[in-house]
GROMACS .gro file of C-alpha atoms in nm:
model
  325
    1MET     CA    1  -0.126  -0.327  -0.269
    2THR     CA    2  -0.326  -0.594  -0.457
    3ARG     CA    3  -0.537  -0.631  -0.751
    4PRO     CA    4  -0.879  -0.692  -0.607
    5THR     CA    5  -1.014  -0.859  -0.917
    6LEU     CA    6  -0.728  -1.117  -0.907
    7VAL     CA    7  -0.644  -1.193  -0.552
    8THR     CA    8  -0.879  -1.467  -0.417
    9LEU     CA    9  -0.784  -1.797  -0.277
   10ALA     CA   10  -0.799  -1.958  -0.602
   11ALA     CA   11  -0.548  -1.723  -0.740
   12VAL     CA   12  -0.297  -1.734  -0.448
   13GLY     CA   13  -0.058  -1.892  -0.672
   14ALA     CA   14  -0.035  -1.582  -0.884
   15LEU     CA   15   0.117  -1.415  -0.596
   16GLY     CA   16   0.397  -1.683  -0.557
   17VAL     CA   17   0.253  -1.824  -0.254
   18ALA     CA   18   0.150  -2.193  -0.224
   19PRO     CA   19  -0.212  -2.213  -0.095
   20ALA     CA   20  -0.104  -2.426   0.217
   21ALA     CA   21   0.091  -2.090   0.324
   22VAL     CA   22  -0.231  -1.917   0.361
   23ALA     CA   23  -0.308  -2.127   0.674
   24ALA     CA   24  -0.346  -1.881   0.969
   25PRO     CA   25  -0.076  -1.961   1.249
   26ALA     CA   26  -0.120  -2.060   1.611
   27ALA     CA   27  -0.361  -1.845   1.807
   28ASP     CA   28  -0.113  -1.801   2.092
   29ALA     CA   29   0.112  -1.633   1.829
   30ARG     CA   30  -0.125  -1.348   1.781
   31ALA     CA   31  -0.211  -1.039   2.008
   32ALA     CA   32  -0.542  -0.884   2.024
   33ALA     CA   33  -0.589  -0.560   1.827
   34ILE     CA   34  -0.621  -0.243   2.044
   35ARG     CA   35  -0.913  -0.137   1.842
   36THR     CA   36  -1.085  -0.168   1.516
   37TYR     CA   37  -1.231   0.115   1.318
   38VAL     CA   38  -1.574   0.033   1.110
   39LEU     CA   39  -1.608   0.099   0.742
   40PRO     CA   40  -1.957   0.167   0.635
   41GLY     CA   41  -2.106  -0.044   0.347
   42ALA     CA   42  -2.165  -0.388   0.251
   43ALA     CA   43  -1.910  -0.432  -0.034
   44VAL     CA   44  -1.631  -0.184   0.057
   45TYR     CA   45  -1.341  -0.401   0.001
   46PRO     CA   46  -1.074  -0.152   0.119
   47GLU     CA   47  -0.732  -0.117  -0.001
   48GLY     CA   48  -0.521   0.172   0.088
   49ILE     CA   49  -0.463   0.371   0.395
   50ALA     CA   50  -0.297   0.698   0.483
   51TYR     CA   51  -0.265   0.883   0.827
   52GLU     CA   52  -0.270   1.258   0.879
   53PRO     CA   53  -0.086   1.367   1.186
   54SER     CA   54  -0.211   1.702   1.209
   55ARG     CA   55  -0.586   1.615   1.216
   56ARG     CA   56  -0.518   1.267   1.383
   57SER     CA   57  -0.713   1.125   1.096
   58PHE     CA   58  -0.667   0.863   0.864
   59TYR     CA   59  -0.807   0.794   0.497
   60VAL     CA   60  -0.923   0.480   0.355
   61SER     CA   61  -1.008   0.377  -0.012
   62SER     CA   62  -1.263   0.153  -0.146
   63THR     CA   63  -1.179  -0.059  -0.447
   64THR     CA   64  -1.548  -0.113  -0.542
   65ASP     CA   65  -1.644   0.224  -0.642
   66GLY     CA   66  -1.381   0.493  -0.527
   67THR     CA   67  -1.508   0.593  -0.208
   68ILE     CA   68  -1.259   0.762   0.022
   69PHE     CA   69  -1.346   0.747   0.384
   70ARG     CA   70  -1.190   0.952   0.674
   71GLY     CA   71  -1.183   0.834   1.027
   72ARG     CA   72  -1.024   0.985   1.351
   73LEU     CA   73  -0.774   0.802   1.561
   74GLY     CA   74  -0.946   0.681   1.884
   75GLY     CA   75  -1.282   0.693   1.720
   76GLY     CA   76  -1.532   0.438   1.608
   77SER     CA   77  -1.657   0.439   1.253
   78ALA     CA   78  -1.489   0.612   0.971
   79GLN     CA   79  -1.729   0.837   0.745
   80VAL     CA   80  -1.754   0.893   0.336
   81TRP     CA   81  -1.516   1.184   0.280
   82LEU     CA   82  -1.516   1.176  -0.080
   83PRO     CA   83  -1.847   0.996  -0.244
   84PRO     CA   84  -1.810   0.709  -0.490
   85GLY     CA   85  -1.748   0.809  -0.846
   86THR     CA   86  -1.650   1.173  -0.805
   87ASP     CA   87  -1.405   1.314  -1.038
   88GLY     CA   88  -1.411   0.991  -1.246
   89ARG     CA   89  -1.312   0.784  -0.945
   90SER     CA   90  -1.462   0.441  -1.016
   91THR     CA   91  -1.196   0.284  -0.808
   92ALA     CA   92  -0.922   0.367  -0.572
   93ILE     CA   93  -0.621   0.160  -0.449
   94GLY     CA   94  -0.304   0.329  -0.268
   95LEU     CA   95  -0.331   0.656  -0.082
   96LYS     CA   96  -0.075   0.887   0.058
   97VAL     CA   97  -0.107   1.197   0.264
   98ASP     CA   98   0.144   1.504   0.219
   99ASP     CA   99   0.059   1.658   0.572
  100ARG     CA  100   0.320   1.958   0.505
  101ARG     CA  101   0.121   2.054   0.203
  102GLY     CA  102  -0.245   1.922   0.293
  103ARG     CA  103  -0.274   1.697   0.007
  104LEU     CA  104  -0.386   1.338  -0.048
  105TYR     CA  105  -0.297   1.132  -0.338
  106VAL     CA  106  -0.511   0.862  -0.454
  107ALA     CA  107  -0.394   0.588  -0.707
  108GLY     CA  108  -0.651   0.476  -0.956
  109GLY     CA  109  -0.557   0.085  -1.027
  110SER     CA  110  -0.682  -0.028  -1.355
  111THR     CA  111  -0.807   0.332  -1.485
  112GLY     CA  112  -0.430   0.464  -1.495
  113GLY     CA  113  -0.528   0.743  -1.308
  114ILE     CA  114  -0.376   0.935  -0.983
  115TRP     CA  115  -0.593   1.223  -0.834
  116VAL     CA  116  -0.431   1.479  -0.588
  117TYR     CA  117  -0.698   1.643  -0.342
  118ASP     CA  118  -0.677   1.928  -0.094
  119THR     CA  119  -0.741   1.784   0.230
  120ASP     CA  120  -0.873   2.093   0.392
  121THR     CA  121  -1.126   2.183   0.124
  122LYS     CA  122  -1.160   1.826  -0.074
  123ALA     CA  123  -1.094   2.024  -0.389
  124LEU     CA  124  -0.950   1.829  -0.659
  125LEU     CA  125  -0.594   1.965  -0.748
  126ALA     CA  126  -0.478   1.753  -1.027
  127ARG     CA  127  -0.581   1.469  -1.205
  128PHE     CA  128  -0.343   1.249  -1.431
  129SER     CA  129  -0.376   0.956  -1.650
  130ASN     CA  130  -0.135   0.725  -1.818
  131GLY     CA  131  -0.353   0.665  -2.104
  132LYS     CA  132  -0.295   0.300  -2.099
  133PRO     CA  133  -0.585   0.020  -2.152
  134ALA     CA  134  -0.706  -0.140  -1.829
  135ALA     CA  135  -0.557  -0.463  -1.906
  136GLN     CA  136  -0.212  -0.292  -1.941
  137THR     CA  137  -0.196  -0.082  -1.611
  138PHE     CA  138  -0.253  -0.079  -1.254
  139VAL     CA  139  -0.138   0.204  -1.067
  140ASN     CA  140  -0.101   0.068  -0.719
  141ASP     CA  141   0.083   0.257  -0.442
  142ILE     CA  142   0.226   0.587  -0.371
  143ALA     CA  143   0.506   0.738  -0.177
  144VAL     CA  144   0.563   1.093  -0.091
  145THR     CA  145   0.903   1.251  -0.007
  146ARG     CA  146   0.966   1.536   0.259
  147GLY     CA  147   1.006   1.764  -0.034
  148GLY     CA  148   0.669   1.695  -0.164
  149THR     CA  149   0.765   1.466  -0.486
  150ALA     CA  150   0.541   1.158  -0.502
  151TYR     CA  151   0.611   0.831  -0.685
  152ALA     CA  152   0.360   0.567  -0.782
  153THR     CA  153   0.404   0.210  -0.890
  154ASP     CA  154   0.216   0.008  -1.171
  155SER     CA  155   0.204  -0.368  -1.117
  156LEU     CA  156   0.127  -0.460  -1.486
  157SER     CA  157   0.353  -0.193  -1.693
  158PRO     CA  158   0.724  -0.191  -1.592
  159VAL     CA  159   0.720   0.183  -1.510
  160LEU     CA  160   0.749   0.426  -1.193
  161TYR     CA  161   0.550   0.746  -1.208
  162ARG     CA  162   0.660   1.073  -1.056
  163ILE     CA  163   0.448   1.378  -0.955
  164THR     CA  164   0.678   1.702  -0.878
  165ASN     CA  165   0.501   1.963  -0.645
  166ARG     CA  166   0.704   2.296  -0.613
  167PRO     CA  167   0.531   2.587  -0.482
  168GLY     CA  168   0.386   2.839  -0.712
  169ARG     CA  169   0.432   2.600  -1.004
  170ARG     CA  170   0.190   2.356  -1.156
  171ILE     CA  171   0.181   1.987  -1.047
  172ARG     CA  172   0.379   1.798  -1.301
  173TYR     CA  173   0.350   1.427  -1.390
  174GLU     CA  174   0.574   1.191  -1.570
  175GLN     CA  175   0.673   0.840  -1.649
  176TRP     CA  176   0.993   0.877  -1.464
  177LEU     CA  177   1.153   0.521  -1.476
  178CYS     CA  178   1.120   0.241  -1.694
  179PHE     CA  179   1.237  -0.091  -1.550
  180GLU     CA  180   1.352  -0.264  -1.862
  181GLY     CA  181   1.713  -0.338  -1.875
  182THR     CA  182   1.735  -0.335  -1.485
  183PRO     CA  183   1.771  -0.632  -1.232
  184LEU     CA  184   1.354  -0.573  -1.209
  185GLN     CA  185   1.243  -0.774  -1.457
  186TYR     CA  186   0.847  -0.805  -1.502
  187THR     CA  187   0.711  -1.141  -1.529
  188PRO     CA  188   0.354  -1.281  -1.571
  189GLY     CA  189   0.138  -1.181  -1.274
  190PHE     CA  190   0.106  -0.889  -1.035
  191ASN     CA  191   0.471  -0.718  -0.987
  192VAL     CA  192   0.577  -0.413  -0.826
  193ASN     CA  193   0.329  -0.327  -0.552
  194GLY     CA  194   0.441  -0.159  -0.255
  195ILE     CA  195   0.650   0.139  -0.253
  196ALA     CA  196   0.826   0.360   0.025
  197ALA     CA  197   1.085   0.658   0.057
  198THR     CA  198   1.333   0.791   0.260
  199PRO     CA  199   1.237   1.130   0.406
  200ASP     CA  200   1.518   1.324   0.215
  201GLY     CA  201   1.393   1.134  -0.111
  202ARG     CA  202   1.720   0.994  -0.228
  203THR     CA  203   1.601   0.637  -0.191
  204LEU     CA  204   1.293   0.426  -0.298
  205LEU     CA  205   1.209   0.055  -0.187
  206VAL     CA  206   0.958  -0.151  -0.404
  207VAL     CA  207   0.845  -0.487  -0.369
  208GLN     CA  208   0.761  -0.719  -0.635
  209SER     CA  209   0.473  -0.942  -0.524
  210ASN     CA  210   0.486  -1.252  -0.757
  211THR     CA  211   0.873  -1.308  -0.728
  212GLY     CA  212   0.909  -1.177  -0.348
  213PHE     CA  213   1.197  -0.966  -0.425
  214LEU     CA  214   1.258  -0.621  -0.269
  215PHE     CA  215   1.457  -0.348  -0.469
  216ARG     CA  216   1.619  -0.007  -0.393
  217ILE     CA  217   1.637   0.249  -0.639
  218ASP     CA  218   1.868   0.549  -0.622
  219VAL     CA  219   1.691   0.837  -0.726
  220ALA     CA  220   1.989   1.061  -0.849
  221THR     CA  221   2.123   0.768  -1.091
  222LYS     CA  222   1.808   0.572  -1.135
  223ARG     CA  223   2.005   0.264  -1.056
  224VAL     CA  224   1.800  -0.038  -0.941
  225THR     CA  225   1.917  -0.299  -0.713
  226ARG     CA  226   1.802  -0.600  -0.540
  227VAL     CA  227   1.805  -0.591  -0.173
  228ALA     CA  228   1.946  -0.891   0.006
  229LEU     CA  229   1.697  -1.062   0.236
  230ASP     CA  230   1.734  -1.359   0.443
  231GLY     CA  231   1.418  -1.507   0.273
  232LEU     CA  232   1.137  -1.400  -0.001
  233ILE     CA  233   0.859  -1.190   0.078
  234THR     CA  234   0.605  -1.324  -0.190
  235ALA     CA  235   0.263  -1.159  -0.147
  236GLY     CA  236   0.424  -0.847  -0.035
  237ASP     CA  237   0.194  -0.551  -0.041
  238GLY     CA  238   0.214  -0.226   0.141
  239LEU     CA  239   0.532  -0.102   0.272
  240LEU     CA  240   0.629   0.145   0.571
  241LEU     CA  241   0.969   0.261   0.614
  242GLU     CA  242   1.102   0.432   0.939
  243GLY     CA  243   1.446   0.484   0.938
  244ARG     CA  244   1.639   0.125   0.900
  245THR     CA  245   1.315  -0.053   0.991
  246LEU     CA  246   1.084  -0.186   0.711
  247PHE     CA  247   0.751  -0.313   0.782
  248VAL     CA  248   0.610  -0.535   0.484
  249VAL     CA  249   0.230  -0.640   0.477
  250ARG     CA  250   0.213  -1.023   0.320
  251ASN     CA  251  -0.151  -1.008   0.193
  252ALA     CA  252  -0.243  -1.358   0.153
  253LEU     CA  253  -0.027  -1.482   0.455
  254GLY     CA  254  -0.250  -1.232   0.681
  255ARG     CA  255   0.065  -1.077   0.861
  256ILE     CA  256   0.314  -0.808   0.858
  257GLU     CA  257   0.707  -0.854   0.890
  258ARG     CA  258   0.933  -0.595   1.045
  259ILE     CA  259   1.259  -0.602   0.868
  260ARG     CA  260   1.588  -0.480   1.003
  261LEU     CA  261   1.790  -0.303   0.712
  262SER     CA  262   2.161  -0.222   0.689
  263ARG     CA  263   2.254   0.140   0.709
  264ASN     CA  264   2.259   0.176   0.299
  265LEU     CA  265   1.946  -0.010   0.263
  266THR     CA  266   2.110  -0.288   0.061
  267SER     CA  267   2.027  -0.601   0.299
  268GLY     CA  268   1.785  -0.679   0.563
  269THR     CA  269   1.672  -0.946   0.809
  270VAL     CA  270   1.326  -1.019   0.947
  271ARG     CA  271   1.308  -0.947   1.298
  272ALA     CA  272   0.957  -0.975   1.396
  273VAL     CA  273   0.626  -1.085   1.278
  274ILE     CA  274   0.292  -0.930   1.352
  275GLU     CA  275  -0.034  -1.099   1.330
  276ASP     CA  276  -0.378  -1.026   1.481
  277PRO     CA  277  -0.706  -1.231   1.476
  278THR     CA  278  -0.886  -0.929   1.315
  279PHE     CA  279  -0.653  -0.948   1.020
  280ALA     CA  280  -0.862  -1.019   0.693
  281PHE     CA  281  -0.616  -1.019   0.407
  282PRO     CA  282  -0.436  -0.718   0.522
  283THR     CA  283  -0.320  -0.501   0.236
  284THR     CA  284  -0.119  -0.215   0.356
  285VAL     CA  285  -0.016  -0.014   0.675
  286ALA     CA  286   0.046   0.315   0.810
  287ARG     CA  287   0.172   0.448   1.135
  288ALA     CA  288  -0.046   0.650   1.352
  289ARG     CA  289   0.148   0.753   1.653
  290ARG     CA  290   0.266   0.465   1.870
  291ASN     CA  291   0.062   0.221   1.663
  292LEU     CA  292  -0.010   0.088   1.322
  293LEU     CA  293  -0.330   0.114   1.112
  294VAL     CA  294  -0.392  -0.204   0.891
  295VAL     CA  295  -0.633  -0.231   0.627
  296ASN     CA  296  -0.847  -0.554   0.626
  297SER     CA  297  -0.954  -0.598   0.253
  298GLN     CA  298  -1.131  -0.928   0.262
  299PHE     CA  299  -1.023  -0.971  -0.113
  300ASP     CA  300  -1.025  -1.329  -0.063
  301LYS     CA  301  -1.409  -1.315   0.004
  302ARG     CA  302  -1.466  -1.089  -0.327
  303GLN     CA  303  -1.525  -1.377  -0.556
  304SER     CA  304  -1.785  -1.549  -0.352
  305GLY     CA  305  -1.947  -1.245  -0.247
  306THR     CA  306  -1.941  -1.326   0.134
  307PRO     CA  307  -1.749  -1.083   0.338
  308VAL     CA  308  -1.774  -1.056   0.711
  309LEU     CA  309  -1.917  -0.729   0.806
  310PRO     CA  310  -1.845  -0.494   0.893
  311PHE     CA  311  -1.547  -0.394   0.686
  312THR     CA  312  -1.269  -0.288   0.938
  313VAL     CA  313  -0.922  -0.095   1.001
  314SER     CA  314  -0.713  -0.257   1.282
  315GLU     CA  315  -0.484  -0.052   1.504
  316VAL     CA  316  -0.239  -0.280   1.627
  317ASN     CA  317   0.091  -0.274   1.840
  318PRO     CA  318   0.391  -0.273   1.601
  319ARG     CA  319   0.631  -0.489   1.819
  320GLY     CA  320   0.505  -0.817   1.689
  321ARG     CA  321   0.691  -1.166   1.794
  322PRO     CA  322   1.042  -1.307   1.682
  323PRO     CA  323   0.995  -1.505   1.358
  324ALA     CA  324   0.971  -1.874   1.376
  325GLY     CA  325   1.308  -2.063   1.354
   0.00000   0.00000   0.00000
């Protein structure tokens, strides 16, 4: 997920993508979205999305003021679920639902915060902060395992945070892994972004936006290794892992790539590209029954203040088309 204050067309180079690469592909390579969902507001600039199967509902975050919207699959407009600024949320980035436990995790970007909410009551269950200055942190994306453990990335600080959630115990937060001394080296710009976890919680995948590298993390040993791909995934943002299939949102390129991974998740090949006329600087993706929900951030319009209203979420078919070449 992308730092909204940095990602404009003038700053595409910071993502490791040449400006020419932002050009839209041919129209005949795109298929129309199944539907779009409207987000109310003239300056939403949404970022994260999470789907809640038990309610057939989805949540979307606003980077502008921390509003959390909730919409229903098959419906029209989403509605404000958590008002802006509540519980100190001045912005909201990545989201993840733990449907088994009825919890919503919210990443707080440059605030260094993470919030945990009850999806039934909207009650704030926990709030954590890394205590770092805004210039040194950007808590970005979150993954939750089947066992209820959550992991959060930081795009400016070389660490991974962990939140453990056991019945009858207090929710615990820690700086779980430091990337210093591993193959994942932070460089100037926006680093680790999207994160995904295997259901058993044994393996994590993270994408480094500025280098285009994908990394595998063994949770038991904390070993970090680079995944061998058939190309770089610069501008890689949100991730969605389903078995050996990995969906990677490439924000500045306006598309999603579907990667087929090896059995041990150590290598992969791009098998399909998903593009749609409704995509507008897409940031992340969530599975919703048979389709994908994609957030249209319009971060490239933020500096000029000329977004195309309304802000939307696209629902698209996950099949895509074969990659060029």
